[in-house]
């Protein structure tokens, strides 16, 4: 068999997590095919045309997310212009699954991989090697030749102009069901990524025990994926505990490894996962025996009370449990986290009781509804807008009070005394809060306050405050930071809401209100950058940026194991955060950035991923993280050259080195 050389072109987005997708595709390429070789070109470091000359690949493959896709398309154009049809260019990843129409629009692309390609990719390589145009018959692989019969044009309104335009969907008969037997996958080809990159020296190794997530958070594309896969396999897929741990044991044997991060969106702690987790808690300590970190959800930890003790037995050191917003209205209705305050507090409390360190993620810059002023001429319209917001999403597990029934006895009791009834209803609504649908509550109140406009408006303002709404955006953001701090989290990150494509929050909330114009090309690759939404003033954006940096820095004190430091830290954070965040000066933000990075490194080392670094390793890691964080926060230009340009000298997994 003649050799097939595959070159994976990778852009270094500054992730501290190794690209598992490329490692898997490389392993799949070589499984049972010793005649195939895989190679790597790093856009920021390598001169891609020189690598092409050296490797002489038959296939150039890239995997793009929205934001990084421009760099890959540009690289593919450069390659294709020089090498023409002597090389096959293939793009995959979430970008192609969101925009399969890219194959129809980009003349330099030969094929794209759509959705999961674990089976499609090796089949495509085989078809390529056997020739005769078979590559156009491989489900999930859409080529220049087959796209006419595989893509279906769909008319969708252009978010910028409102005019209809054509996007493409893929014929469901042309993509496979989800892969269910993860154990059949080869071990990830870590050598491709670790060799001669900063990842090689990292002592934390990442893998995923499974795939899929059944939740419907509106800022995430999981549920859109689930819709596309409807009827094509169950949502949650798992490696068996033994197969998974054997692979991790191999990683530990082959690469310096001191810590494992299980990077599943949600580690197997769903109620049906009990048996899986019990076996994992037996096998992992024997085969791997390293401290680990994983991501879970607070509501699942509460619903599966066996989960935390089993994780503890397996050797968990720290957990990520995302809060996303400290405001219940935003969580319930805007981002659909479907999680109550009580569940969040219980989950963090139980983790701390077991001595498990906690890491929370929180999103700032989620536009929340603003309570109108009593004298606002558009008062009714604004209240109507808030009621509509409350209907966007509803927590699936919440049982709402039937207001008609609940007030039956009060109506009888106060029959003939409308003032007493009104007072009773007003108090009842404030006491029950979000247990009554906002629309029902305001309808009832409107009836009670009929004819007294001023009292009605005062009631509405008080009532909206009582259910957690605020007058300004920054109140929502402060609330979120202080909520995380109040939970005693040991480490926390605060990102900014970014309007990613295929997410409900973008398509049903931000674009229809005109807060984002749908131009995804201008988005920064990092969600830690300044908000791109137009509903915030520049001062608010600066305050959000500062808050995100200071919030993490303050957790150094508020999440300390030392009771005195904690006791001092929380009131200090409450007092200082609103004042410091509002400082409008790039120098101040740069200083907060320094504080953020320094404290983050300390907390990572002590509280999240303890790897017992030597002083030299610590210093090296500090420099890498510092440069990376600065790049993530402050890189302003979005259209820099992509070939050896945007982060020249970069080494995969690290910051710019020059
Ligand atoms: S944000 Fe997390 S929990 Fe929510 S849908 Fe996405 S992966 Fe699932």
XYZ file of C-alpha atoms and ligand atoms in Angstrom:
666
model
C 0.000 0.000 0.000
C 1.300 3.438 -0.861
C 1.814 5.884 1.982
C -0.916 8.403 2.706
C 0.332 11.493 4.499
C -2.190 13.607 6.388
C -1.261 17.047 7.625
C -3.373 18.476 10.457
C -3.186 22.243 10.454
C -3.802 23.667 13.895
C -4.277 27.214 15.055
C -3.167 27.928 18.585
C -6.151 29.563 20.245
C -4.294 29.709 23.511
C -6.247 26.892 25.099
C -4.662 25.265 28.094
C -6.447 22.062 27.088
C -5.046 19.822 24.415
C -7.145 19.458 21.210
C -8.688 16.048 21.791
C -10.519 16.125 18.453
C -7.283 16.270 16.451
C -5.653 13.628 18.650
C -8.614 11.341 17.992
C -8.708 11.985 14.235
C -5.002 11.270 14.022
C -5.437 8.004 15.930
C -8.401 7.038 13.742
C -6.339 7.760 10.633
C -3.631 5.309 11.653
C -5.741 2.562 13.197
C -5.088 -0.668 11.288
C -3.375 1.402 8.602
C 0.394 1.460 9.141
C 0.851 2.993 5.686
C -0.704 6.262 6.855
C 1.289 8.935 8.645
C -0.019 12.035 10.391
C 1.761 15.366 10.793
C 1.090 18.690 12.416
C 1.519 22.285 11.266
C 0.965 25.102 13.713
C -0.242 28.228 11.967
C 1.445 30.721 14.263
C 4.768 28.945 14.363
C 5.286 27.082 11.153
C 5.577 28.376 7.650
C 2.804 26.213 6.298
C 4.139 26.160 2.750
C 7.519 24.954 3.988
C 5.838 22.254 6.039
C 3.893 21.314 2.916
C 7.149 21.051 0.969
C 8.728 18.913 3.698
C 5.807 16.588 4.405
C 4.244 16.497 0.934
C 0.838 15.583 2.362
C -1.926 14.051 0.315
C -4.570 15.485 2.611
C -4.619 18.723 4.604
C -7.200 18.667 7.396
C -8.339 21.291 9.918
C -11.022 21.503 12.605
C -12.673 24.874 13.162
C -14.936 26.514 15.656
C -16.766 29.712 14.786
C -14.222 32.465 15.245
C -11.212 30.382 14.242
C -12.747 29.333 10.905
C -11.378 32.367 9.067
C -7.810 31.367 9.848
C -8.355 27.843 8.565
C -10.122 28.939 5.406
C -7.280 31.322 4.727
C -4.691 28.586 5.292
C -6.608 26.265 2.980
C -6.735 28.963 0.313
C -2.958 29.466 0.504
C -2.342 25.715 0.268
C -4.749 25.206 -2.583
C -3.397 28.111 -4.612
C 0.086 26.626 -4.479
C -0.652 22.905 -4.701
C -3.957 22.779 -6.572
C -5.585 19.380 -6.968
C -2.480 17.501 -5.839
C -3.722 17.928 -2.278
C -7.179 17.315 -0.830
C -8.365 19.937 1.665
C -10.843 18.979 4.402
C -12.403 21.101 7.136
C -14.384 19.727 10.086
C -15.394 20.733 13.594
C -18.345 22.629 15.062
C -18.115 25.389 12.452
C -18.899 22.988 9.600
C -21.681 21.362 11.589
C -23.230 24.806 12.068
C -22.541 26.006 8.521
C -22.372 23.015 6.180
C -23.049 25.484 3.365
C -19.402 26.531 3.610
C -18.593 23.743 1.144
C -20.792 25.410 -1.465
C -19.256 28.827 -0.896
C -15.526 28.217 -0.464
C -13.901 27.164 -3.744
C -10.685 25.981 -2.051
C -12.406 23.407 0.136
C -12.654 19.863 -1.220
C -14.690 18.344 1.616
C -16.107 19.017 5.049
C -16.821 16.656 7.927
C -20.323 17.094 9.333
C -21.100 16.259 13.002
C -19.306 13.283 14.582
C -16.889 11.736 12.105
C -15.425 8.836 14.112
C -16.569 6.362 11.477
C -16.777 8.699 8.523
C -13.143 9.856 8.657
C -11.476 6.421 8.311
C -14.065 5.499 5.673
C -13.227 8.685 3.798
C -9.503 7.908 3.916
C -10.124 4.405 2.624
C -12.289 5.768 -0.177
C -9.601 8.294 -1.056
C -6.996 5.557 -1.231
C -9.131 3.278 -3.356
C -9.980 6.135 -5.765
C -12.765 6.089 -8.312
C -14.740 8.935 -6.761
C -15.837 6.886 -3.740
C -15.108 9.812 -1.417
C -18.363 11.370 -2.581
C -20.407 8.498 -1.147
C -19.289 8.650 2.496
C -22.066 9.755 4.879
C -21.051 12.786 6.995
C -18.403 13.794 4.435
C -19.774 16.495 2.149
C -17.689 17.169 -0.914
C -17.713 19.693 -3.725
C -19.279 17.031 -5.919
C -21.952 15.635 -3.630
C -23.118 18.822 -1.927
C -25.734 19.472 -4.636
C -27.653 16.373 -3.590
C -26.795 16.372 0.114
C -27.431 19.968 1.135
C -30.936 21.362 1.337
C -31.343 25.096 0.986
C -33.294 26.627 3.852
C -34.595 30.168 3.764
C -33.800 32.000 6.994
C -34.080 35.698 7.815
C -30.762 37.488 7.671
C -30.230 38.717 11.231
C -28.620 41.917 9.962
C -31.165 42.961 7.353
C -34.245 40.911 8.187
C -34.331 39.860 4.500
C -34.565 36.137 3.774
C -31.334 34.474 2.719
C -30.284 30.911 2.043
C -28.520 28.685 4.533
C -28.050 24.946 4.170
C -29.149 21.911 6.139
C -27.882 18.395 5.544
C -30.175 15.623 4.342
C -30.617 13.429 7.474
C -30.115 10.286 5.393
C -26.565 11.470 4.728
C -25.257 11.420 8.280
C -24.768 8.504 10.603
C -26.275 7.968 14.038
C -24.121 8.896 17.012
C -21.325 6.521 17.835
C -22.517 4.421 20.758
C -19.549 2.156 21.411
C -16.876 4.565 22.592
C -14.731 1.634 23.727
C -14.177 0.841 20.060
C -12.254 4.098 19.594
C -8.453 4.028 19.543
C -6.420 5.770 22.245
C -5.886 9.444 21.434
C -2.704 10.150 19.485
C -1.131 12.392 22.121
C 2.270 12.204 20.511
C 1.056 14.362 17.614
C 0.183 17.199 19.984
C 2.643 16.812 22.863
C 5.789 16.347 20.807
C 7.708 19.614 20.586
C 4.939 21.782 22.061
C 4.278 23.267 25.473
C 1.668 20.606 26.034
C 4.442 18.044 26.284
C 5.672 19.571 29.530
C 2.263 20.157 31.050
C 1.666 17.805 33.917
C -2.117 17.895 33.697
C -3.632 15.568 31.076
C -7.160 15.789 29.777
C -9.647 13.228 28.523
C -13.397 12.679 28.423
C -15.231 9.694 29.895
C -18.193 10.182 27.607
C -20.076 12.466 25.275
C -23.352 14.322 25.148
C -25.479 16.510 27.352
C -29.276 16.474 27.522
C -29.715 19.960 29.001
C -30.923 23.016 27.128
C -28.860 25.943 28.375
C -29.561 28.630 25.814
C -25.962 29.864 25.462
C -24.783 26.381 24.500
C -25.248 24.516 21.224
C -25.718 21.052 22.786
C -29.483 21.012 22.450
C -29.253 22.080 18.805
C -26.934 19.111 18.203
C -29.453 16.937 20.024
C -32.221 18.109 17.704
C -30.138 17.305 14.625
C -29.428 13.840 16.047
C -33.038 13.208 17.067
C -33.810 9.538 16.399
C -30.130 8.794 15.738
C -28.866 7.334 18.998
C -29.112 8.238 22.646
C -27.722 11.511 23.865
C -25.335 10.231 26.537
C -22.485 7.941 25.506
C -19.844 6.504 27.846
C -16.560 4.631 27.709
C -16.644 1.685 30.069
C -14.765 2.609 33.270
C -12.083 -0.032 32.643
C -11.400 0.975 29.032
C -11.290 4.641 30.010
C -8.947 4.125 32.954
C -6.665 1.858 30.930
C -6.147 4.671 28.452
C -5.394 7.132 31.252
C -2.932 4.649 32.744
C -1.165 4.550 29.370
C -0.993 8.355 29.315
C 0.521 8.329 32.786
C 3.076 5.760 31.668
C 4.089 7.569 28.463
C 3.999 11.237 29.506
C 4.947 13.079 32.691
C 1.567 13.292 34.404
C 0.605 14.497 37.863
C -3.051 15.370 37.498
C -6.020 14.285 35.377
C -8.786 16.544 34.178
C -11.939 14.774 33.011
C -13.308 17.300 30.575
C -16.804 15.937 29.949
C -19.440 18.673 29.842
C -21.010 16.723 32.673
C -19.073 13.820 34.224
C -21.225 10.675 34.651
C -23.254 11.624 37.726
C -26.725 11.385 36.173
C -29.101 9.162 38.179
C -28.662 6.183 35.755
C -24.849 6.514 36.066
C -24.649 5.069 39.565
C -23.274 1.700 38.485
C -20.781 3.366 36.133
C -19.496 5.633 38.876
C -19.260 2.808 41.407
C -17.078 0.844 39.017
C -15.015 3.926 38.202
C -14.438 4.530 41.931
C -13.019 0.986 42.164
C -10.947 0.969 38.991
C -9.510 4.484 38.768
C -7.505 4.414 42.014
C -5.971 1.058 41.035
C -5.114 1.839 37.416
C -4.408 5.566 37.549
C -4.371 6.725 41.156
C -3.818 10.416 40.411
C -5.852 13.284 41.849
C -8.402 14.549 39.380
C -10.836 17.290 38.475
C -14.181 16.904 36.735
C -17.216 18.986 35.813
C -20.669 18.279 37.208
C -23.950 20.134 37.659
C -25.313 21.191 41.041
C -28.802 19.832 40.359
C -27.423 16.395 39.424
C -25.256 16.244 42.511
C -28.385 16.895 44.578
C -30.475 14.360 42.638
C -27.709 11.734 42.880
C -26.633 11.946 46.535
C -24.205 9.029 46.013
C -22.216 10.977 43.408
C -19.951 13.141 45.564
C -18.991 10.348 48.013
C -18.130 8.073 45.060
C -16.079 10.787 43.377
C -14.298 11.349 46.662
C -13.546 7.636 46.926
C -12.154 7.680 43.383
C -9.765 10.503 44.291
C -11.416 13.710 43.134
C -9.524 16.786 44.273
C -11.668 19.525 42.787
C -14.935 19.973 40.914
C -16.286 22.550 38.516
C -19.933 23.363 39.171
C -21.068 26.227 36.992
C -23.398 28.813 38.439
C -23.536 31.023 35.328
C -25.763 33.627 36.954
C -26.472 34.546 40.541
C -29.798 35.952 39.435
C -32.658 33.455 39.468
C -34.673 35.248 36.750
C -31.743 35.199 34.324
C -30.970 31.584 35.163
C -34.587 30.483 34.791
C -35.753 32.493 31.820
C -32.793 33.807 29.832
C -30.181 31.065 29.957
C -32.445 28.171 31.026
C -30.057 26.623 33.521
C -33.039 24.988 35.217
C -31.447 25.075 38.638
C -32.678 26.599 41.910
C -30.636 28.602 44.435
C -31.251 25.844 46.998
C -29.717 23.189 44.736
C -26.653 25.310 44.048
C -26.124 26.059 47.716
C -26.649 22.435 48.759
C -24.240 21.107 46.125
C -21.434 23.492 47.078
C -22.079 22.900 50.790
C -21.848 19.124 50.396
C -18.706 19.281 48.294
C -17.033 21.462 50.910
C -18.150 19.121 53.704
C -16.394 16.261 51.918
C -13.251 18.351 51.518
C -13.643 18.644 47.734
C -12.401 21.967 46.370
C -14.834 23.828 44.147
C -14.471 25.876 40.993
C -17.415 27.893 39.694
C -17.977 29.460 36.293
C -20.134 32.536 36.054
C -21.152 34.528 32.995
C -21.285 38.303 33.220
C -22.858 40.601 30.668
C -26.082 38.620 30.275
C -28.609 41.383 29.611
C -31.269 41.226 32.317
C -34.701 42.912 32.232
C -34.668 46.358 33.849
C -37.383 47.483 36.241
C -38.988 50.647 34.835
C -39.379 53.776 36.930
C -42.870 54.519 38.239
C -43.041 57.674 36.108
C -41.750 56.038 32.917
C -44.116 56.961 30.046
C -43.473 53.494 28.559
C -44.088 51.749 31.856
C -46.717 49.301 30.599
C -44.761 48.387 27.481
C -41.652 47.715 29.561
C -43.570 45.542 31.985
C -45.054 43.680 29.049
C -41.499 43.142 27.770
C -40.480 41.648 31.117
C -43.507 39.344 31.086
C -42.511 38.203 27.594
C -38.952 37.578 28.798
C -40.349 35.375 31.549
C -42.043 33.246 28.890
C -38.862 32.662 26.864
C -37.943 29.633 28.958
C -39.394 28.092 32.077
C -37.623 25.758 34.489
C -38.726 22.282 33.418
C -38.885 20.836 36.920
C -40.660 23.722 38.637
C -44.296 23.193 39.620
C -45.962 26.604 39.559
C -48.693 27.567 42.014
C -52.165 27.719 40.487
C -53.020 31.257 41.546
C -56.773 30.877 40.960
C -56.952 27.974 43.407
C -54.510 29.483 45.868
C -56.590 32.655 46.209
C -60.002 30.973 46.371
C -60.263 31.021 50.152
C -58.904 34.585 50.370
C -61.578 35.788 47.969
C -64.255 34.233 50.174
C -62.668 35.544 53.341
C -62.316 39.117 52.104
C -65.559 39.186 50.145
C -66.830 42.758 50.299
C -63.499 44.190 51.485
C -61.519 44.867 48.307
C -58.813 46.836 50.113
C -58.047 43.939 52.463
C -58.121 41.486 49.545
C -55.730 43.651 47.556
C -53.335 43.854 50.514
C -53.517 40.100 51.004
C -52.880 39.380 47.310
C -49.972 41.823 47.155
C -48.297 40.204 50.166
C -49.034 36.714 48.913
C -47.427 37.424 45.543
C -44.318 38.896 47.122
C -44.008 35.953 49.528
C -44.418 33.272 46.877
C -42.065 35.026 44.427
C -41.032 32.890 41.460
C -43.308 30.024 42.502
C -46.091 31.881 40.675
C -45.696 32.585 36.962
C -44.833 36.240 36.500
C -47.597 36.676 33.927
C -50.225 35.197 36.302
C -48.985 37.328 39.183
C -49.151 40.563 37.210
C -52.557 39.714 35.702
C -53.951 39.141 39.177
C -52.351 42.317 40.504
C -53.742 44.311 37.589
C -57.231 43.170 38.541
C -56.688 44.117 42.161
C -55.255 47.559 41.371
C -57.817 48.369 38.674
C -58.439 52.112 38.599
C -55.449 53.067 40.758
C -52.621 53.553 38.278
C -50.103 54.936 40.692
C -50.609 52.148 43.281
C -50.407 49.550 40.488
C -47.098 50.902 39.265
C -45.647 51.094 42.767
C -46.732 47.533 43.389
C -45.168 46.335 40.125
C -41.827 47.969 40.905
C -41.785 46.462 44.420
C -42.917 43.103 43.157
C -40.296 42.918 40.406
C -37.636 43.773 42.973
C -38.953 41.049 45.257
C -38.530 38.448 42.500
C -34.941 39.554 41.980
C -35.075 41.994 39.069
C -32.922 45.103 39.001
C -32.891 48.602 37.562
C -29.431 48.412 35.975
C -27.259 45.859 34.234
C -24.362 46.230 36.617
C -26.579 45.230 39.531
C -27.094 41.878 37.805
C -23.380 41.477 37.244
C -22.432 42.418 40.816
C -25.074 40.039 42.079
C -23.549 37.171 40.099
C -20.019 37.790 41.322
C -21.100 38.223 44.928
C -23.291 35.127 44.768
C -20.329 32.974 43.710
C -18.185 34.527 46.395
C -20.907 33.965 48.988
C -20.938 30.237 48.202
C -17.365 30.000 49.418
C -16.083 28.672 46.080
C -12.369 27.939 46.195
C -11.798 29.245 42.691
C -13.988 31.040 40.189
C -13.844 32.332 36.647
C -16.074 35.044 35.245
C -16.533 35.044 31.488
C -18.579 37.401 29.356
C -21.643 36.284 27.390
C -20.685 35.820 23.750
C -23.327 35.410 21.051
C -22.302 32.149 19.438
C -24.220 30.841 16.443
C -26.740 28.048 16.805
C -27.564 29.068 20.351
C -31.024 30.133 21.483
C -29.758 33.039 23.516
C -28.280 34.516 20.344
C -31.064 33.698 17.946
C -34.094 34.200 20.187
C -32.919 36.826 22.647
C -29.986 38.939 21.485
C -30.559 39.274 17.741
C -34.329 39.932 17.841
C -33.725 42.775 20.314
C -31.001 44.238 18.120
C -28.240 43.727 20.708
C -26.143 41.703 18.289
C -26.149 42.067 14.535
C -25.415 38.449 13.671
C -21.920 39.174 12.363
C -20.100 36.205 13.882
C -16.964 36.990 11.923
C -16.117 39.828 14.248
C -16.246 37.780 17.446
C -13.084 37.365 19.464
C -12.023 33.737 19.856
C -12.050 34.124 23.658
C -15.218 34.570 25.711
C -13.095 36.431 28.228
C -12.883 39.445 25.936
C -14.988 42.621 26.112
C -18.701 42.165 25.457
C -19.659 42.560 21.784
C -23.291 43.400 22.676
C -24.641 46.817 21.803
C -27.032 47.047 24.749
C -24.215 47.980 27.142
C -22.463 51.317 27.416
C -18.678 51.409 27.166
C -18.554 52.138 30.904
C -20.630 49.064 31.635
C -18.353 46.937 29.479
C -15.306 48.242 31.313
C -16.954 47.540 34.661
C -17.773 43.985 33.518
C -14.183 43.439 32.441
C -12.866 44.756 35.749
C -15.398 42.770 37.720
C -14.433 39.575 35.918
C -10.782 40.119 36.825
C -11.354 41.310 40.379
C -13.966 38.653 41.122
C -11.394 35.915 40.579
C -8.728 37.818 42.509
C -11.019 38.278 45.507
C -11.775 34.576 45.675
C -8.180 34.144 46.818
C -9.449 35.481 50.153
C -13.105 34.497 50.134
C -12.398 30.888 49.164
C -9.503 30.452 51.549
C -9.351 27.519 53.958
C -8.426 30.008 56.663
C -11.577 31.048 58.478
C -10.228 34.475 59.448
C -9.171 35.321 55.885
C -12.590 34.234 54.658
C -14.356 36.217 57.341
C -12.477 39.345 56.317
C -12.636 38.663 52.573
C -16.373 38.551 52.041
C -17.319 41.980 53.449
C -14.234 43.400 51.767
C -15.393 42.018 48.413
C -18.892 43.396 48.918
C -17.512 46.806 49.682
C -14.631 47.014 47.231
C -15.969 45.296 44.123
C -18.585 47.898 43.118
C -16.113 50.742 43.614
C -13.032 49.225 41.991
C -14.949 47.819 39.025
C -16.173 51.235 38.030
C -12.693 52.701 37.587
C -12.366 53.675 33.937
C -8.700 53.464 33.127
C -6.814 51.023 30.930
C -3.994 51.106 33.453
C -6.317 50.063 36.243
C -7.679 47.236 34.097
C -4.127 46.182 33.242
C -3.310 46.119 36.959
C -6.435 44.052 37.680
C -5.303 41.735 34.907
C -1.994 41.247 36.669
C -3.805 40.608 39.943
C -6.114 38.138 38.231
C -3.306 36.142 36.675
C -1.175 36.078 39.816
C -4.032 34.973 42.063
C -5.346 32.509 39.496
C -1.998 30.769 39.328
C -1.843 30.479 43.104
C -5.377 29.089 43.258
C -4.842 26.694 40.359
C -1.773 25.298 42.031
C -3.201 25.095 45.546
C -6.917 24.596 45.084
C -7.799 23.230 41.656
C -4.953 21.368 39.944
C -2.254 20.799 42.563
C 0.785 19.440 40.736
C 3.511 20.152 43.278
C 5.520 22.302 40.911
C 9.125 23.219 41.630
C 9.962 26.934 41.928
C 11.280 26.904 38.351
C 8.175 25.191 37.013
C 6.008 27.674 38.864
C 7.832 30.622 37.341
C 7.640 29.150 33.852
C 3.958 28.462 34.267
C 3.368 31.980 35.574
C 4.984 33.531 32.504
C 3.036 31.322 30.127
C -0.269 32.033 31.823
C 0.403 35.739 32.093
C 1.130 36.171 28.386
C -1.835 34.042 27.458
C -4.255 35.952 29.683
C -3.078 39.284 28.342
C -3.614 38.037 24.808
C -7.072 36.733 25.661
C -8.253 39.932 27.284
C -6.594 42.680 25.340
C -6.176 41.527 21.767
C -8.345 43.977 19.948
C -7.651 43.397 16.277
C -9.781 40.693 14.802
C -8.515 40.616 11.265
C -4.825 40.115 11.742
C -2.938 37.965 9.264
C -3.464 34.334 10.115
C -0.279 32.808 8.785
C 2.531 33.345 11.264
C 0.945 36.623 12.182
C -1.510 36.886 15.016
C 0.647 35.242 17.681
C 4.028 34.799 16.036
C 6.300 32.246 17.613
C 3.496 30.593 19.514
C 3.923 27.014 20.711
C 0.767 24.965 20.877
C -0.768 25.182 24.324
C 1.011 28.328 25.363
C 1.369 32.043 24.966
C 3.211 33.923 22.224
C 6.867 33.220 22.765
C 8.261 36.291 21.037
S -23.879 24.445 29.187
Fe -23.222 22.476 29.984
S -25.020 21.657 31.021
Fe -25.745 23.291 29.691
S -26.312 22.272 27.775
Fe -24.199 22.951 27.541
S -22.944 21.230 28.153
Fe -25.017 20.865 28.929
